[in-house]
GROMACS .gro file of C-alpha atoms in nm:
model
  329
    1MET     CA    1  -4.557   5.509   3.153
    2LYS     CA    2  -4.525   5.130   3.188
    3ALA     CA    3  -4.182   4.976   3.233
    4ALA     CA    4  -4.028   4.647   3.335
    5VAL     CA    5  -3.828   4.685   3.655
    6ILE     CA    6  -3.578   4.439   3.802
    7THR     CA    7  -3.657   4.516   4.163
    8GLY     CA    8  -3.408   4.289   4.335
    9VAL     CA    9  -3.212   3.970   4.292
   10GLY     CA   10  -3.441   3.724   4.117
   11THR     CA   11  -3.744   3.951   4.104
   12SER     CA   12  -3.899   4.174   3.839
   13GLU     CA   13  -4.230   4.342   3.770
   14VAL     CA   14  -4.401   4.558   3.510
   15THR     CA   15  -4.526   4.874   3.671
   16GLU     CA   16  -4.592   5.244   3.623
   17VAL     CA   17  -4.289   5.471   3.647
   18PRO     CA   18  -4.255   5.845   3.589
   19ASP     CA   19  -4.248   5.964   3.230
   20PRO     CA   20  -3.888   6.043   3.125
   21THR     CA   21  -3.771   6.398   3.058
   22PRO     CA   22  -3.474   6.461   2.829
   23GLY     CA   23  -3.170   6.657   2.943
   24PRO     CA   24  -3.025   6.935   2.728
   25ARG     CA   25  -2.850   6.701   2.478
   26GLN     CA   26  -3.078   6.401   2.524
   27VAL     CA   27  -3.382   6.262   2.346
   28VAL     CA   28  -3.676   6.051   2.455
   29VAL     CA   29  -3.727   5.745   2.236
   30GLU     CA   30  -4.065   5.579   2.201
   31VAL     CA   31  -3.956   5.215   2.206
   32ALA     CA   32  -4.065   4.993   1.918
   33GLY     CA   33  -3.895   4.676   2.039
   34CYS     CA   34  -3.647   4.568   2.305
   35GLY     CA   35  -3.439   4.250   2.299
   36ILE     CA   36  -3.372   4.019   2.593
   37CYS     CA   37  -3.003   3.939   2.643
   38GLY     CA   38  -2.786   3.730   2.872
   39THR     CA   39  -2.682   4.052   3.040
   40ASP     CA   40  -3.042   4.093   3.158
   41LEU     CA   41  -3.019   3.753   3.329
   42HIS     CA   42  -2.695   3.858   3.497
   43ILE     CA   43  -2.870   4.173   3.626
   44LEU     CA   44  -3.152   3.957   3.757
   45GLN     CA   45  -2.890   3.746   3.937
   46GLY     CA   46  -2.749   4.057   4.104
   47GLU     CA   47  -2.450   4.103   3.873
   48PHE     CA   48  -2.345   4.394   3.645
   49ALA     CA   49  -2.600   4.660   3.746
   50PRO     CA   50  -2.444   4.887   4.010
   51THR     CA   51  -2.776   4.929   4.190
   52LEU     CA   52  -3.126   4.785   4.187
   53PRO     CA   53  -3.402   4.852   4.105
   54ILE     CA   54  -3.331   4.924   3.739
   55VAL     CA   55  -3.534   4.937   3.419
   56PRO     CA   56  -3.339   4.691   3.198
   57GLY     CA   57  -3.316   4.675   2.822
   58HIS     CA   58  -3.003   4.777   2.631
   59GLU     CA   59  -3.113   4.646   2.287
   60PHE     CA   60  -3.379   4.881   2.154
   61ALA     CA   61  -3.485   5.111   1.874
   62GLY     CA   62  -3.776   5.339   1.816
   63THR     CA   63  -3.900   5.688   1.725
   64ILE     CA   64  -3.786   6.011   1.885
   65ALA     CA   65  -4.077   6.149   2.091
   66ALA     CA   66  -3.908   6.450   2.253
   67THR     CA   67  -3.579   6.635   2.236
   68GLY     CA   68  -3.376   6.844   2.480
   69PRO     CA   69  -3.317   7.214   2.408
   70GLU     CA   70  -2.959   7.165   2.285
   71VAL     CA   71  -3.024   6.868   2.056
   72THR     CA   72  -2.909   6.919   1.697
   73GLY     CA   73  -2.937   6.691   1.395
   74LEU     CA   74  -3.233   6.498   1.534
   75LYS     CA   75  -3.601   6.582   1.560
   76VAL     CA   76  -3.927   6.439   1.683
   77GLY     CA   77  -4.040   6.159   1.455
   78ASP     CA   78  -3.690   6.043   1.353
   79ARG     CA   79  -3.638   5.666   1.352
   80VAL     CA   80  -3.329   5.563   1.549
   81ALA     CA   81  -3.142   5.270   1.698
   82VAL     CA   82  -2.969   5.341   2.029
   83ASP     CA   83  -2.616   5.255   2.127
   84PRO     CA   84  -2.652   5.194   2.502
   85SER     CA   85  -2.285   5.261   2.588
   86LEU     CA   86  -2.216   5.543   2.833
   87TYR     CA   87  -1.857   5.657   2.871
   88CYS     CA   88  -1.693   5.931   3.078
   89PHE     CA   89  -1.445   6.035   2.801
   90GLU     CA   90  -1.209   6.148   3.076
   91CYS     CA   91  -1.046   5.840   3.228
   92TYR     CA   92  -0.717   5.671   3.130
   93TYR     CA   93  -0.887   5.420   2.896
   94CYS     CA   94  -1.122   5.670   2.732
   95ARG     CA   95  -0.824   5.896   2.654
   96ARG     CA   96  -0.654   5.599   2.488
   97GLY     CA   97  -0.959   5.529   2.270
   98ARG     CA   98  -1.058   5.217   2.468
   99ASN     CA   99  -1.390   5.358   2.579
  100ASN     CA  100  -1.551   5.019   2.632
  101LEU     CA  101  -1.298   4.971   2.916
  102CYS     CA  102  -1.397   5.305   3.071
  103GLU     CA  103  -1.324   5.323   3.443
  104ASN     CA  104  -1.666   5.485   3.488
  105TRP     CA  105  -1.842   5.265   3.231
  106GLY     CA  106  -2.218   5.255   3.227
  107ALA     CA  107  -2.495   5.161   2.989
  108ILE     CA  108  -2.858   5.237   2.924
  109GLY     CA  109  -3.044   4.940   3.070
  110VAL     CA  110  -2.761   4.853   3.310
  111SER     CA  111  -2.666   5.163   3.507
  112HIS     CA  112  -2.940   5.392   3.369
  113PRO     CA  113  -3.307   5.318   3.287
  114GLY     CA  114  -3.334   5.117   2.965
  115GLY     CA  115  -3.559   5.025   2.680
  116ALA     CA  116  -3.783   4.763   2.845
  117ALA     CA  117  -4.037   5.039   2.872
  118GLU     CA  118  -4.270   5.249   2.663
  119TYR     CA  119  -4.012   5.532   2.652
  120ALA     CA  120  -3.638   5.562   2.721
  121VAL     CA  121  -3.393   5.850   2.745
  122ALA     CA  122  -3.070   5.845   2.541
  123PRO     CA  123  -2.793   6.096   2.461
  124MET     CA  124  -2.835   6.236   2.112
  125ALA     CA  125  -2.484   6.113   2.027
  126ASN     CA  126  -2.596   5.754   2.089
  127CYS     CA  127  -2.879   5.764   1.839
  128VAL     CA  128  -2.816   5.628   1.489
  129PRO     CA  129  -3.077   5.728   1.225
  130LEU     CA  130  -3.238   5.441   1.038
  131PRO     CA  131  -3.365   5.425   0.679
  132ASP     CA  132  -3.736   5.373   0.619
  133SER     CA  133  -3.659   5.026   0.480
  134VAL     CA  134  -3.564   4.899   0.829
  135ASP     CA  135  -3.840   4.775   1.059
  136LEU     CA  136  -3.798   4.956   1.393
  137ALA     CA  137  -3.862   4.656   1.616
  138ASP     CA  138  -3.620   4.448   1.407
  139ALA     CA  139  -3.358   4.720   1.453
  140ALA     CA  140  -3.319   4.627   1.818
  141LEU     CA  141  -3.090   4.356   1.673
  142ILE     CA  142  -2.834   4.620   1.581
  143GLU     CA  143  -2.692   4.634   1.935
  144PRO     CA  144  -2.598   4.265   1.957
  145LEU     CA  145  -2.474   4.283   1.599
  146SER     CA  146  -2.247   4.572   1.700
  147CYS     CA  147  -2.098   4.350   1.973
  148ALA     CA  148  -2.026   4.083   1.711
  149VAL     CA  149  -1.862   4.345   1.485
  150ARG     CA  150  -1.644   4.445   1.780
  151GLY     CA  151  -1.548   4.079   1.821
  152TYR     CA  152  -1.413   4.065   1.469
  153ASP     CA  153  -1.233   4.397   1.520
  154VAL     CA  154  -1.044   4.227   1.805
  155LEU     CA  155  -0.966   3.922   1.594
  156LYS     CA  156  -0.834   4.093   1.281
  157SER     CA  157  -0.925   3.768   1.105
  158GLN     CA  158  -0.734   3.633   0.807
  159LEU     CA  159  -0.895   3.491   0.497
  160ALA     CA  160  -0.962   3.115   0.492
  161ASN     CA  161  -0.954   3.063   0.868
  162THR     CA  162  -1.124   2.754   1.011
  163VAL     CA  163  -1.366   2.862   1.282
  164LEU     CA  164  -1.536   2.679   1.569
  165ILE     CA  165  -1.816   2.855   1.759
  166TYR     CA  166  -1.963   2.730   2.086
  167GLY     CA  167  -2.327   2.829   2.119
  168SER     CA  168  -2.584   2.882   1.844
  169GLY     CA  169  -2.793   3.143   2.021
  170THR     CA  170  -2.826   3.493   1.884
  171MET     CA  171  -2.464   3.589   1.940
  172GLY     CA  172  -2.318   3.265   1.807
  173LEU     CA  173  -2.533   3.289   1.495
  174MET     CA  174  -2.426   3.650   1.438
  175MET     CA  175  -2.062   3.545   1.471
  176LEU     CA  176  -2.137   3.274   1.214
  177GLN     CA  177  -2.281   3.525   0.969
  178LEU     CA  178  -1.988   3.764   1.010
  179ALA     CA  179  -1.733   3.480   0.985
  180LYS     CA  180  -1.864   3.408   0.638
  181ARG     CA  181  -1.847   3.780   0.554
  182VAL     CA  182  -1.478   3.801   0.652
  183GLY     CA  183  -1.385   3.497   0.444
  184ALA     CA  184  -1.374   3.197   0.675
  185ALA     CA  185  -1.292   2.872   0.495
  186SER     CA  186  -1.531   2.684   0.725
  187VAL     CA  187  -1.744   2.752   1.031
  188ASP     CA  188  -1.840   2.469   1.266
  189MET     CA  189  -2.079   2.510   1.557
  190VAL     CA  190  -2.134   2.325   1.885
  191ASP     CA  191  -2.455   2.342   2.086
  192LEU     CA  192  -2.657   2.106   2.304
  193ASN     CA  193  -2.985   2.254   2.176
  194PRO     CA  194  -3.093   2.068   1.859
  195GLU     CA  195  -3.341   2.339   1.759
  196ARG     CA  196  -3.071   2.606   1.765
  197LEU     CA  197  -2.836   2.384   1.564
  198GLU     CA  198  -3.108   2.356   1.301
  199THR     CA  199  -3.107   2.735   1.274
  200ALA     CA  200  -2.730   2.725   1.229
  201ARG     CA  201  -2.774   2.476   0.945
  202LEU     CA  202  -3.037   2.703   0.789
  203LEU     CA  203  -2.780   2.985   0.795
  204GLY     CA  204  -2.517   2.776   0.618
  205VAL     CA  205  -2.289   2.648   0.893
  206SER     CA  206  -2.026   2.403   0.768
  207GLY     CA  207  -2.087   2.154   1.047
  208ALA     CA  208  -2.317   2.139   1.350
  209ALA     CA  209  -2.280   1.899   1.642
  210ALA     CA  210  -2.344   1.854   2.012
  211ALA     CA  211  -1.969   1.812   2.080
  212ALA     CA  212  -1.649   1.916   1.908
  213ASP     CA  213  -1.531   1.552   1.910
  214GLU     CA  214  -1.783   1.486   1.633
  215PHE     CA  215  -1.576   1.692   1.387
  216ASP     CA  216  -1.271   1.558   1.207
  217ARG     CA  217  -1.027   1.837   1.298
  218PRO     CA  218  -0.707   1.669   1.427
  219ARG     CA  219  -0.517   1.997   1.406
  220GLY     CA  220  -0.787   2.199   1.578
  221TRP     CA  221  -0.924   2.527   1.448
  222ASP     CA  222  -0.758   2.859   1.361
  223LEU     CA  223  -1.022   3.044   1.559
  224VAL     CA  224  -1.235   2.920   1.847
  225VAL     CA  225  -1.513   3.146   1.978
  226ASP     CA  226  -1.706   3.089   2.298
  227ALA     CA  227  -2.049   3.251   2.270
  228THR     CA  228  -2.198   3.071   2.569
  229GLY     CA  229  -2.022   3.196   2.882
  230ASN     CA  230  -2.046   2.836   3.007
  231ALA     CA  231  -1.734   2.724   3.194
  232LYS     CA  232  -1.742   2.371   3.048
  233ALA     CA  233  -1.772   2.501   2.694
  234ILE     CA  234  -1.492   2.748   2.756
  235GLN     CA  235  -1.262   2.478   2.891
  236ASP     CA  236  -1.334   2.251   2.596
  237GLY     CA  237  -1.285   2.536   2.350
  238LEU     CA  238  -0.944   2.627   2.491
  239GLU     CA  239  -0.832   2.274   2.409
  240ARG     CA  240  -0.949   2.295   2.046
  241VAL     CA  241  -0.732   2.584   1.931
  242GLY     CA  242  -0.482   2.482   1.665
  243LYS     CA  243  -0.120   2.592   1.648
  244GLY     CA  244  -0.092   2.967   1.593
  245GLY     CA  245  -0.465   2.998   1.655
  246THR     CA  246  -0.683   3.228   1.864
  247PHE     CA  247  -0.943   3.173   2.135
  248LEU     CA  248  -1.200   3.451   2.172
  249GLN     CA  249  -1.400   3.479   2.493
  250PHE     CA  250  -1.714   3.641   2.357
  251GLY     CA  251  -1.988   3.498   2.577
  252VAL     CA  252  -2.057   3.659   2.914
  253SER     CA  253  -1.971   3.426   3.204
  254ASP     CA  254  -2.081   3.434   3.563
  255TYR     CA  255  -1.828   3.605   3.789
  256ALA     CA  256  -1.743   3.269   3.946
  257ALA     CA  257  -1.665   3.086   3.619
  258ARG     CA  258  -1.309   2.947   3.595
  259ALA     CA  259  -1.103   2.771   3.326
  260THR     CA  260  -0.755   2.617   3.326
  261ILE     CA  261  -0.491   2.707   3.069
  262GLU     CA  262  -0.166   2.534   2.974
  263PRO     CA  263   0.105   2.802   2.972
  264TYR     CA  264   0.361   2.586   2.794
  265LYS     CA  265   0.116   2.508   2.514
  266ILE     CA  266   0.028   2.874   2.477
  267TYR     CA  267   0.399   2.957   2.450
  268ASN     CA  268   0.504   2.665   2.234
  269GLN     CA  269   0.216   2.684   1.988
  270GLU     CA  270   0.185   3.064   1.986
  271ILE     CA  271  -0.178   3.059   2.088
  272THR     CA  272  -0.363   3.384   2.150
  273ILE     CA  273  -0.637   3.415   2.413
  274THR     CA  274  -0.839   3.734   2.400
  275GLY     CA  275  -1.173   3.883   2.492
  276SER     CA  276  -1.424   4.122   2.338
  277MET     CA  277  -1.619   4.355   2.564
  278ALA     CA  278  -1.945   4.494   2.426
  279VAL     CA  279  -1.933   4.779   2.174
  280LEU     CA  280  -1.646   5.002   2.060
  281HIS     CA  281  -1.671   5.219   1.748
  282SER     CA  282  -1.885   4.944   1.594
  283TYR     CA  283  -2.247   5.053   1.631
  284GLU     CA  284  -2.276   5.264   1.318
  285ARG     CA  285  -2.106   4.993   1.110
  286ALA     CA  286  -2.345   4.734   1.254
  287ALA     CA  287  -2.640   4.958   1.159
  288ALA     CA  288  -2.508   4.981   0.803
  289LEU     CA  289  -2.461   4.604   0.783
  290PHE     CA  290  -2.809   4.550   0.924
  291ALA     CA  291  -2.966   4.783   0.670
  292ASP     CA  292  -2.774   4.592   0.400
  293GLY     CA  293  -2.931   4.264   0.513
  294VAL     CA  294  -2.632   4.088   0.675
  295ILE     CA  295  -2.878   3.907   0.900
  296ASP     CA  296  -3.241   3.807   0.848
  297PRO     CA  297  -3.455   3.932   1.141
  298ALA     CA  298  -3.721   3.671   1.060
  299VAL     CA  299  -3.466   3.400   1.134
  300PHE     CA  300  -3.312   3.563   1.442
  301ILE     CA  301  -3.625   3.680   1.622
  302SER     CA  302  -3.828   3.382   1.738
  303ASP     CA  303  -4.066   3.549   1.985
  304ARG     CA  304  -4.223   3.888   2.037
  305LEU     CA  305  -4.409   3.928   2.365
  306PRO     CA  306  -4.594   4.227   2.506
  307LEU     CA  307  -4.406   4.430   2.764
  308ALA     CA  308  -4.654   4.307   3.026
  309ASP     CA  309  -4.499   3.959   2.982
  310TYR     CA  310  -4.142   4.070   3.054
  311GLY     CA  311  -4.106   3.815   3.333
  312LEU     CA  312  -4.218   3.536   3.100
  313ALA     CA  313  -3.975   3.656   2.833
  314LEU     CA  314  -3.690   3.628   3.084
  315GLU     CA  315  -3.803   3.279   3.183
  316ARG     CA  316  -3.817   3.162   2.823
  317PHE     CA  317  -3.478   3.309   2.745
  318ALA     CA  318  -3.321   3.150   3.054
  319ALA     CA  319  -3.470   2.814   2.953
  320GLY     CA  320  -3.312   2.834   2.605
  321VAL     CA  321  -3.649   2.852   2.430
  322GLY     CA  322  -3.634   3.004   2.081
  323ARG     CA  323  -3.366   3.243   1.965
  324LYS     CA  324  -3.387   3.621   2.015
  325ILE     CA  325  -3.684   3.714   2.231
  326GLN     CA  326  -3.815   4.068   2.221
  327VAL     CA  327  -4.070   4.259   2.426
  328VAL     CA  328  -4.289   4.517   2.254
  329PRO     CA  329  -4.449   4.802   2.451
   0.00000   0.00000   0.00000
């Protein structure tokens, strides 16, 4: 079969690889669509993936093409979205229910071959059946949506919060949509990309600007979310949190990124700084929200390229072109 392979730091190719074979409790998924994510860029930069080469792609959905001998509840032809998370279920954090912090954490498309291919292997427990009303390629959006759902699980948001989000890419826009669902009084968004800010306006953002100074918020915001991973945005966002407010580090930074905090301010104003790591007990709920239309795939997906153009898809994503970019085998 054909697959995209990140062969080394800064290099990738689309090539023939062996056809996958399912283990006893695994299935083979014929991939309908696979999203490009910031994590894929980190892997290309030599971060995250424990070893290279690797077939990337942790955002994918498709049709079951083969099943292992011990698979139950799923059959060939079933339409599924795939939670890429791989946990050991044995370590200290797994036993405490914090599986996304697993000491042996892995993921399809990061530590195991992923969905940027014609076929991908997944544990049967990671496959969520999809209704016929959901387009399979669109359903690759469920994985990033499940990360956003996890973000709001961490926040335990109150009604009528004022929210500021840095970054109006896919993840920032999903955080915008969910903020409205959980009852935010207002959601403002900062981005240097005018085209992406226009998408935020289309989705009903309260205010959109290139810098937080453009908003009239002398008391700051109840909730500030960084969805960029950019050190400058993070530093600015930390300074915009109002008294009693929360800063959520949601975007994935480079390992070398650093920010400065003011301990006295955190103490005196009871500011919370927290993070949200990937998916935790949120994938099924994201699939349900997706089927219910919480996001419009036509707005979120700007480009679909053939798998053969995986390298181009990475380049476009890195350049900030469009919104969600998918490859289609």
